[in-house]
Amino acid sequence: MARTRLVAVFEYHGWATLRDSQDDWTTGEAADNLSKTAYDAVASAIADVRNDLQLADLRVVNGSAQLWLAGLRNHRQDDVIEVFQRIAQAAPWSYGMLHVYDDEVQGENQNRWVVWVMKRGLALPEADPYLSPHIGVVEDDLEEA
């Protein structure tokens, strides 16, 4: 039997290493392998998902541009996934993952985490085998406890 929550949850955690060039250790205008144009596009995109309930951080660490995203909302936030996809397009040699859990989703992804895998200019959904099914692997069913 499905677990009933008192509050609907849309939870996500993500990271990416940002690059718009695949040249080995090319010093870009903003960071290694990243132009200022791509950096600015990413900075602009994450502004759309930064607020009191959502974290979006962009930093240059040891020469490499790094992105972190996290949030916990009551309902699905499609803009988070759209921003991750826009970043993949703006910096096409970037790579990373965005793990998403939406307890309101129906169908094959119900009670499952989905990982949006960023590589080669795309961010596409994949099943997450490590945290799914959420009820059973991560949390116990409240009705069975």
Coordinates of C-alpha atoms in Angstrom, one line a residue:
M1 CA 0.0 0.0 0.0
A2 CA 1.3 3.5 -0.9
R3 CA 2.6 5.7 1.9
T4 CA 0.5 8.8 2.5
R5 CA 2.4 12.0 3.4
L6 CA 1.0 14.9 5.2
V7 CA 3.0 17.3 2.9
A8 CA 3.7 16.8 -0.8
V9 CA 7.4 16.8 -1.5
F10 CA 9.5 17.7 -4.5
E11 CA 13.1 17.2 -3.5
Y12 CA 16.2 17.6 -5.7
H13 CA 20.0 17.6 -5.4
G14 CA 22.3 18.3 -8.3
W15 CA 25.9 19.2 -9.3
A16 CA 27.7 19.8 -12.5
T17 CA 31.2 20.6 -13.8
L18 CA 30.8 23.3 -16.4
R19 CA 32.6 23.4 -19.7
D20 CA 31.9 24.7 -23.2
S21 CA 35.2 23.5 -24.6
Q22 CA 36.7 20.1 -24.5
D23 CA 40.3 21.2 -25.0
D24 CA 42.5 19.8 -22.2
W25 CA 43.0 22.4 -19.5
T26 CA 42.3 25.4 -21.8
T27 CA 42.1 28.5 -19.7
G28 CA 38.8 30.1 -20.6
E29 CA 37.7 33.6 -19.9
A30 CA 35.7 32.6 -16.8
A31 CA 37.3 29.3 -15.8
D32 CA 39.2 26.4 -17.3
N33 CA 37.3 25.2 -20.4
L34 CA 34.5 27.8 -19.9
S35 CA 33.9 31.1 -21.7
K36 CA 32.5 34.2 -20.1
T37 CA 29.5 33.9 -22.4
A38 CA 28.7 30.4 -21.1
Y39 CA 29.4 31.4 -17.5
D40 CA 27.1 34.4 -17.7
A41 CA 24.4 32.2 -19.3
V42 CA 24.6 29.7 -16.4
A43 CA 24.6 32.5 -13.8
S44 CA 21.5 34.0 -15.5
A45 CA 19.7 30.6 -15.6
I46 CA 20.3 29.7 -12.0
A47 CA 18.8 33.1 -10.8
D48 CA 15.4 31.6 -11.9
V49 CA 15.7 28.8 -9.2
R50 CA 17.4 30.6 -6.4
N51 CA 15.1 31.6 -3.4
D52 CA 14.5 30.8 0.2
L53 CA 13.4 27.2 -0.7
Q54 CA 16.0 26.5 -3.4
L55 CA 19.8 26.7 -3.4
A56 CA 21.7 27.4 -6.6
D57 CA 25.4 28.1 -6.4
L58 CA 28.0 28.7 -9.1
R59 CA 31.7 28.9 -8.1
V60 CA 35.1 28.6 -9.7
V61 CA 37.0 26.0 -7.6
N62 CA 40.7 25.4 -8.5
G63 CA 40.1 26.8 -11.9
S64 CA 37.0 24.8 -12.7
A65 CA 33.4 26.2 -12.7
Q66 CA 31.2 24.1 -10.4
L67 CA 27.4 24.2 -10.0
W68 CA 25.3 23.0 -7.1
L69 CA 21.5 22.9 -6.9
A70 CA 19.2 21.7 -4.1
G71 CA 15.7 22.3 -3.0
L72 CA 12.7 21.0 -1.1
R73 CA 9.3 22.2 -2.3
N74 CA 5.7 21.2 -1.7
H75 CA 5.0 20.7 -5.4
R76 CA 6.8 19.9 -8.6
Q77 CA 9.1 22.6 -9.9
D78 CA 9.6 22.1 -13.6
D79 CA 11.8 25.2 -13.8
V80 CA 14.6 23.3 -12.0
I81 CA 14.8 20.6 -14.7
E82 CA 14.4 23.2 -17.5
V83 CA 17.3 25.3 -16.0
F84 CA 19.5 22.1 -15.8
Q85 CA 18.7 21.5 -19.5
R86 CA 19.4 25.1 -20.5
I87 CA 22.8 24.9 -18.7
A88 CA 23.6 21.7 -20.7
Q89 CA 23.0 23.6 -23.9
A90 CA 24.9 26.7 -22.9
A91 CA 27.9 24.7 -21.8
P92 CA 27.8 21.6 -23.9
W93 CA 30.9 19.8 -22.6
S94 CA 29.5 20.0 -19.0
Y95 CA 28.7 16.9 -17.1
G96 CA 26.7 16.3 -13.9
M97 CA 23.6 14.9 -12.4
L98 CA 20.3 16.2 -10.9
H99 CA 18.5 13.7 -8.6
V100 CA 14.8 14.4 -8.4
Y101 CA 12.1 12.9 -6.2
D102 CA 8.5 13.9 -6.8
D103 CA 5.9 12.2 -4.5
E104 CA 3.0 13.4 -6.7
V105 CA 4.2 11.9 -9.9
Q106 CA 2.1 9.0 -11.4
G107 CA 3.1 6.2 -13.7
E108 CA 6.4 4.4 -14.0
N109 CA 8.3 7.0 -11.9
Q110 CA 5.9 6.9 -8.9
N111 CA 7.9 6.4 -5.7
R112 CA 11.1 6.6 -7.6
W113 CA 14.0 9.0 -7.9
V114 CA 14.9 10.1 -11.4
V115 CA 18.4 11.3 -12.3
W116 CA 18.8 13.9 -15.0
V117 CA 22.2 13.1 -16.5
M118 CA 24.0 16.0 -18.1
K119 CA 26.6 15.2 -20.8
R120 CA 27.3 16.3 -24.4
G121 CA 24.9 19.2 -24.4
L122 CA 21.9 17.3 -23.1
A123 CA 20.3 16.5 -19.8
L124 CA 18.1 13.4 -20.0
P125 CA 16.2 11.4 -17.4
E126 CA 17.4 8.0 -16.2
A127 CA 16.1 5.7 -13.5
D128 CA 18.0 5.9 -10.2
P129 CA 18.8 2.5 -8.9
Y130 CA 20.3 3.6 -5.5
L131 CA 17.4 5.5 -3.8
S132 CA 14.4 3.8 -5.5
P133 CA 11.9 2.8 -4.6
H134 CA 11.9 5.7 -2.1
I135 CA 9.4 4.0 0.2
G136 CA 11.1 0.8 1.0
V137 CA 14.7 1.8 0.3
V138 CA 15.0 5.3 1.9
E139 CA 11.9 5.4 4.2
D140 CA 9.6 2.9 5.7
D141 CA 5.9 2.7 4.7
L142 CA 4.1 4.6 7.5
E143 CA 1.0 2.4 7.2
E144 CA 3.1 -0.7 7.8
A145 CA 5.2 0.7 10.6

